[in-house]
Amino acid sequence: MEDEKKTAAEEPAEAPKAAEKPEIASSPAPAEQEKPVKKEAEGPLVYVGPGFKDSRLSTYGIFADGVPQEYKGTIYEKLFVPAAKLNEARETIKKKGSYLRIFYEQAKAEHDAKK
């Protein structure tokens, strides 16, 4: 009868069943997970930045081969969007403080500083 009087604290805890294990334990370690890779946009890109007479950049210019090499790594590169997202980008540029609006203004300021 003494065995029947054990409290919950004295009873051994049950091991979780295999089906009850959290998903996290079965996922690979962070070092084993693949890092996200920045993919090149598929299809033509549209430049949504300011147009310049002394440059091949014109607002809404279409670039079938992606961002031209001379603009890679510059502020202008951030103003190329997939053609499928052109309408969304146009709306975003209209909003003060949006990331595309900031890039647009930075591109314009950079070009004006070069003159």
XYZ file of N, CA and C in Angstrom:
345
model
N 0.805 -1.182 0.000
C 0.000 0.000 0.000
C 0.850 1.249 0.000
N 2.024 1.147 0.477
C 2.888 2.307 0.485
C 3.159 2.792 -0.930
N 3.197 1.862 -1.891
C 3.448 2.230 -3.281
C 2.330 3.109 -3.831
N 1.122 2.924 -3.370
C -0.029 3.667 -3.866
C -0.012 5.106 -3.374
N 0.712 5.402 -2.331
C 0.712 6.730 -1.751
C 1.786 7.641 -2.325
N 2.464 7.255 -3.378
C 3.512 8.092 -3.981
C 2.885 9.349 -4.565
N 3.561 10.443 -4.414
C 3.085 11.697 -4.983
C 3.554 11.818 -6.421
N 3.018 12.753 -7.132
C 3.372 12.967 -8.529
C 4.850 13.312 -8.680
N 5.414 13.987 -7.692
C 6.822 14.374 -7.752
C 7.732 13.165 -7.627
N 7.262 12.139 -6.953
C 8.069 10.962 -6.739
C 8.007 9.994 -7.910
N 6.976 10.089 -8.746
C 6.827 9.175 -9.871
C 7.794 9.561 -10.983
N 8.375 8.580 -11.648
C 9.299 8.891 -12.731
C 8.549 9.528 -13.903
N 9.172 10.509 -14.518
C 8.568 11.191 -15.658
C 8.630 10.287 -16.877
N 7.582 10.320 -17.667
C 7.554 9.512 -18.879
C 8.371 10.201 -19.960
N 9.077 9.412 -20.715
C 9.843 9.958 -21.845
C 8.870 10.291 -22.963
N 9.105 11.398 -23.663
C 8.186 11.742 -24.757
C 8.256 10.683 -25.845
N 7.114 10.390 -26.422
C 7.053 9.413 -27.496
C 7.628 10.016 -28.769
N 8.025 9.165 -29.694
C 8.641 9.623 -30.940
C 7.722 10.568 -31.699
N 6.431 10.317 -31.688
C 5.487 11.163 -32.411
C 5.334 12.525 -31.749
N 5.679 12.639 -30.471
C 5.516 13.885 -29.746
C 6.752 14.771 -29.795
N 7.828 14.290 -30.404
C 9.044 15.098 -30.454
C 8.800 16.334 -31.312
N 9.336 17.449 -30.906
C 9.148 18.663 -31.703
C 9.897 18.560 -33.021
N 9.379 19.271 -34.022
C 9.979 19.299 -35.358
C 11.404 19.856 -35.329
N 11.666 20.749 -34.415
C 12.969 21.410 -34.340
C 14.086 20.392 -34.138
N 13.837 19.386 -33.333
C 14.863 18.389 -33.045
C 15.249 17.602 -34.291
N 14.330 17.439 -35.235
C 14.624 16.656 -36.425
C 15.192 17.490 -37.565
N 15.188 18.823 -37.443
C 15.716 19.658 -38.517
C 17.245 19.662 -38.462
N 17.899 19.857 -39.615
C 19.361 19.839 -39.618
C 19.942 21.019 -38.843
N 21.160 20.855 -38.403
C 21.849 21.915 -37.666
C 22.015 23.125 -38.584
N 22.109 24.335 -38.015
C 22.223 25.539 -38.840
C 23.384 25.483 -39.840
N 24.468 24.866 -39.464
C 25.611 24.796 -40.376
C 25.301 23.915 -41.581
N 24.366 22.975 -41.410
C 24.027 22.074 -42.497
C 22.969 22.645 -43.427
N 22.223 23.631 -42.990
C 21.169 24.207 -43.808
C 21.772 25.019 -44.938
N 21.084 25.019 -46.081
C 21.557 25.802 -47.216
C 21.256 27.274 -46.975
N 22.193 28.100 -47.359
C 21.987 29.534 -47.234
C 21.177 30.007 -48.431
N 20.290 31.003 -48.232
C 19.521 31.497 -49.363
C 20.454 32.144 -50.388
N 20.173 31.878 -51.629
C 20.990 32.406 -52.710
C 20.176 33.459 -53.451
N 20.770 34.609 -53.669
C 20.093 35.663 -54.404
C 20.033 35.256 -55.866
N 18.826 35.125 -56.363
C 18.656 34.698 -57.745
C 18.526 35.915 -58.647
N 19.037 35.774 -59.847
C 18.832 36.813 -60.850
C 17.357 36.787 -61.233
N 16.787 37.940 -61.467
C 15.386 38.010 -61.852
C 15.212 37.375 -63.228
N 14.149 36.621 -63.360
C 13.873 35.993 -64.636
C 13.073 36.957 -65.492
N 13.354 36.966 -66.765
C 12.637 37.832 -67.682
C 13.246 39.220 -67.702
N 12.638 40.089 -68.481
C 13.181 41.448 -68.613
C 13.021 42.263 -67.333
N 13.941 43.194 -67.152
C 13.873 44.121 -66.025
C 13.518 45.495 -66.549
N 12.851 46.254 -65.714
C 12.461 47.620 -66.065
C 13.141 48.559 -65.083
N 13.763 49.612 -65.624
C 14.401 50.625 -64.786
C 13.325 51.616 -64.361
N 13.133 51.778 -63.059
C 12.087 52.672 -62.549
C 12.664 53.936 -61.922
N 13.952 54.169 -62.102
C 14.600 55.350 -61.548
C 14.465 56.553 -62.459
N 15.120 57.637 -62.096
C 15.061 58.852 -62.918
C 15.807 58.646 -64.235
N 15.305 59.283 -65.267
C 15.954 59.210 -66.574
C 16.978 60.329 -66.719
N 18.038 60.039 -67.470
C 19.106 61.017 -67.684
C 19.419 61.091 -69.180
N 19.545 62.295 -69.718
C 19.844 62.466 -71.142
C 21.242 61.986 -71.495
N 22.165 62.078 -70.552
C 23.554 61.709 -70.825
C 23.861 60.256 -70.436
N 22.837 59.430 -70.334
C 22.999 58.044 -69.899
C 22.024 57.167 -70.680
N 22.263 55.880 -70.677
C 21.317 54.987 -71.342
C 20.138 54.640 -70.434
N 20.109 55.217 -69.247
C 18.998 54.985 -68.332
C 17.862 55.945 -68.626
N 16.706 55.374 -68.917
C 15.504 56.184 -69.069
C 14.411 55.531 -68.238
N 13.576 56.335 -67.648
C 12.523 55.812 -66.794
C 11.655 54.849 -67.584
N 11.433 53.690 -67.012
C 10.664 52.591 -67.597
C 11.341 51.975 -68.819
N 12.649 52.152 -68.919
C 13.409 51.477 -69.966
C 13.463 49.987 -69.666
N 13.364 49.177 -70.729
C 13.344 47.721 -70.563
C 14.712 47.157 -70.904
N 15.210 46.286 -70.044
C 16.518 45.657 -70.224
C 16.310 44.142 -70.223
N 16.354 43.558 -71.409
C 16.077 42.125 -71.570
C 17.140 41.246 -70.930
N 18.377 41.722 -70.853
C 19.477 40.912 -70.327
C 19.812 41.215 -68.879
N 18.906 41.817 -68.159
C 19.147 42.128 -66.753
C 19.839 43.473 -66.586
N 20.383 43.688 -65.418
C 21.049 44.954 -65.095
C 22.336 45.061 -65.920
N 22.498 46.158 -66.668
C 23.748 46.331 -67.420
C 24.953 46.337 -66.481
N 26.052 45.817 -66.961
C 27.256 45.650 -66.153
C 27.704 46.974 -65.508
N 27.618 48.077 -66.235
C 28.114 49.354 -65.692
C 27.284 49.875 -64.516
N 26.106 49.304 -64.294
C 25.272 49.758 -63.183
C 25.230 48.773 -62.018
N 25.880 47.644 -62.173
C 25.923 46.668 -61.071
C 26.771 47.220 -59.934
N 26.271 47.071 -58.717
C 26.975 47.558 -57.541
C 26.771 49.042 -57.291
N 25.854 49.667 -58.004
C 25.573 51.094 -57.803
C 24.152 51.266 -57.280
N 23.802 52.477 -56.937
C 22.445 52.767 -56.477
C 21.436 52.502 -57.588
N 21.857 52.653 -58.839
C 20.954 52.453 -59.974
C 20.483 50.998 -60.071
N 21.333 50.071 -59.653
C 20.974 48.650 -59.718
C 19.718 48.351 -58.904
N 19.517 49.073 -57.833
C 18.373 48.837 -56.957
C 17.063 49.320 -57.566
N 17.155 50.014 -58.675
C 15.964 50.568 -59.322
C 15.530 49.761 -60.542
N 16.074 48.568 -60.698
C 15.647 47.652 -61.748
C 14.697 46.648 -61.113
N 13.506 46.502 -61.688
C 12.513 45.575 -61.143
C 12.047 44.641 -62.253
N 11.593 43.445 -61.884
C 11.031 42.551 -62.896
C 9.808 43.204 -63.544
N 9.643 42.974 -64.829
C 8.521 43.579 -65.556
C 7.185 43.201 -64.912
N 7.092 42.010 -64.374
C 5.850 41.559 -63.737
C 5.501 42.380 -62.501
N 6.482 43.059 -61.906
C 6.241 43.851 -60.688
C 6.278 45.355 -60.956
N 6.156 45.752 -62.208
C 6.243 47.175 -62.551
C 5.147 47.990 -61.886
N 3.917 47.546 -61.955
C 2.823 48.323 -61.355
C 3.020 48.498 -59.856
N 3.454 47.450 -59.190
C 3.719 47.519 -57.748
C 4.841 48.521 -57.465
N 5.890 48.488 -58.287
C 7.021 49.403 -58.098
C 6.595 50.856 -58.324
N 5.749 51.090 -59.307
C 5.276 52.460 -59.574
C 4.506 53.014 -58.384
N 3.684 52.171 -57.777
C 2.929 52.597 -56.598
C 3.862 52.833 -55.410
N 4.865 51.995 -55.264
C 5.806 52.119 -54.152
C 6.603 53.416 -54.259
N 7.038 53.764 -55.458
C 7.825 54.994 -55.657
C 7.021 56.230 -55.289
N 5.726 56.192 -55.455
C 4.879 57.342 -55.132
C 4.822 57.618 -53.625
N 5.087 56.588 -52.827
C 4.969 56.719 -51.371
C 6.243 57.301 -50.777
N 6.098 58.433 -50.143
C 7.226 59.096 -49.505
C 7.784 58.204 -48.401
N 9.108 58.016 -48.408
C 9.760 57.196 -47.398
C 9.877 55.727 -47.774
N 9.291 55.324 -48.907
C 9.410 53.925 -49.320
C 10.832 53.665 -49.817
N 11.242 52.412 -49.786
C 12.613 52.082 -50.173
C 12.910 52.473 -51.617
N 11.964 52.271 -52.534
C 12.220 52.651 -53.929
C 12.281 54.169 -54.091
N 11.472 54.873 -53.331
C 11.502 56.346 -53.398
C 12.852 56.868 -52.903
N 13.361 56.265 -51.841
C 14.658 56.675 -51.299
C 15.762 56.398 -52.319
N 15.737 55.200 -52.939
C 16.738 54.872 -53.960
C 16.627 55.822 -55.152
N 15.407 56.163 -55.539
C 15.168 57.088 -56.648
C 15.828 58.439 -56.357
N 15.562 58.961 -55.165
C 16.113 60.263 -54.784
C 17.639 60.211 -54.660
N 18.177 59.100 -54.148
C 19.631 58.951 -54.041
C 20.267 58.888 -55.432
N 19.630 58.196 -56.361
C 20.151 58.096 -57.728
C 20.166 59.467 -58.392
N 19.113 60.226 -58.197
C 19.034 61.568 -58.778
C 20.116 62.477 -58.182
N 20.279 62.416 -56.862
C 21.299 63.238 -56.196
C 22.698 62.844 -56.647
N 22.957 61.550 -56.786
C 24.267 61.093 -57.229
C 24.575 61.571 -58.646
N 23.584 61.489 -59.505
C 23.786 61.943 -60.887
C 24.013 63.451 -60.933
N 23.235 64.204 -60.167
C 23.402 65.660 -60.138
C 24.775 66.060 -59.592
N 25.297 65.279 -58.659
C 26.611 65.585 -58.070
C 27.733 65.345 -59.089
N 27.509 64.484 -60.037
C 28.527 64.189 -61.072
C 28.636 65.284 -62.122
N 27.599 66.103 -62.236
C 27.604 67.156 -63.271
C 28.618 68.210 -62.991
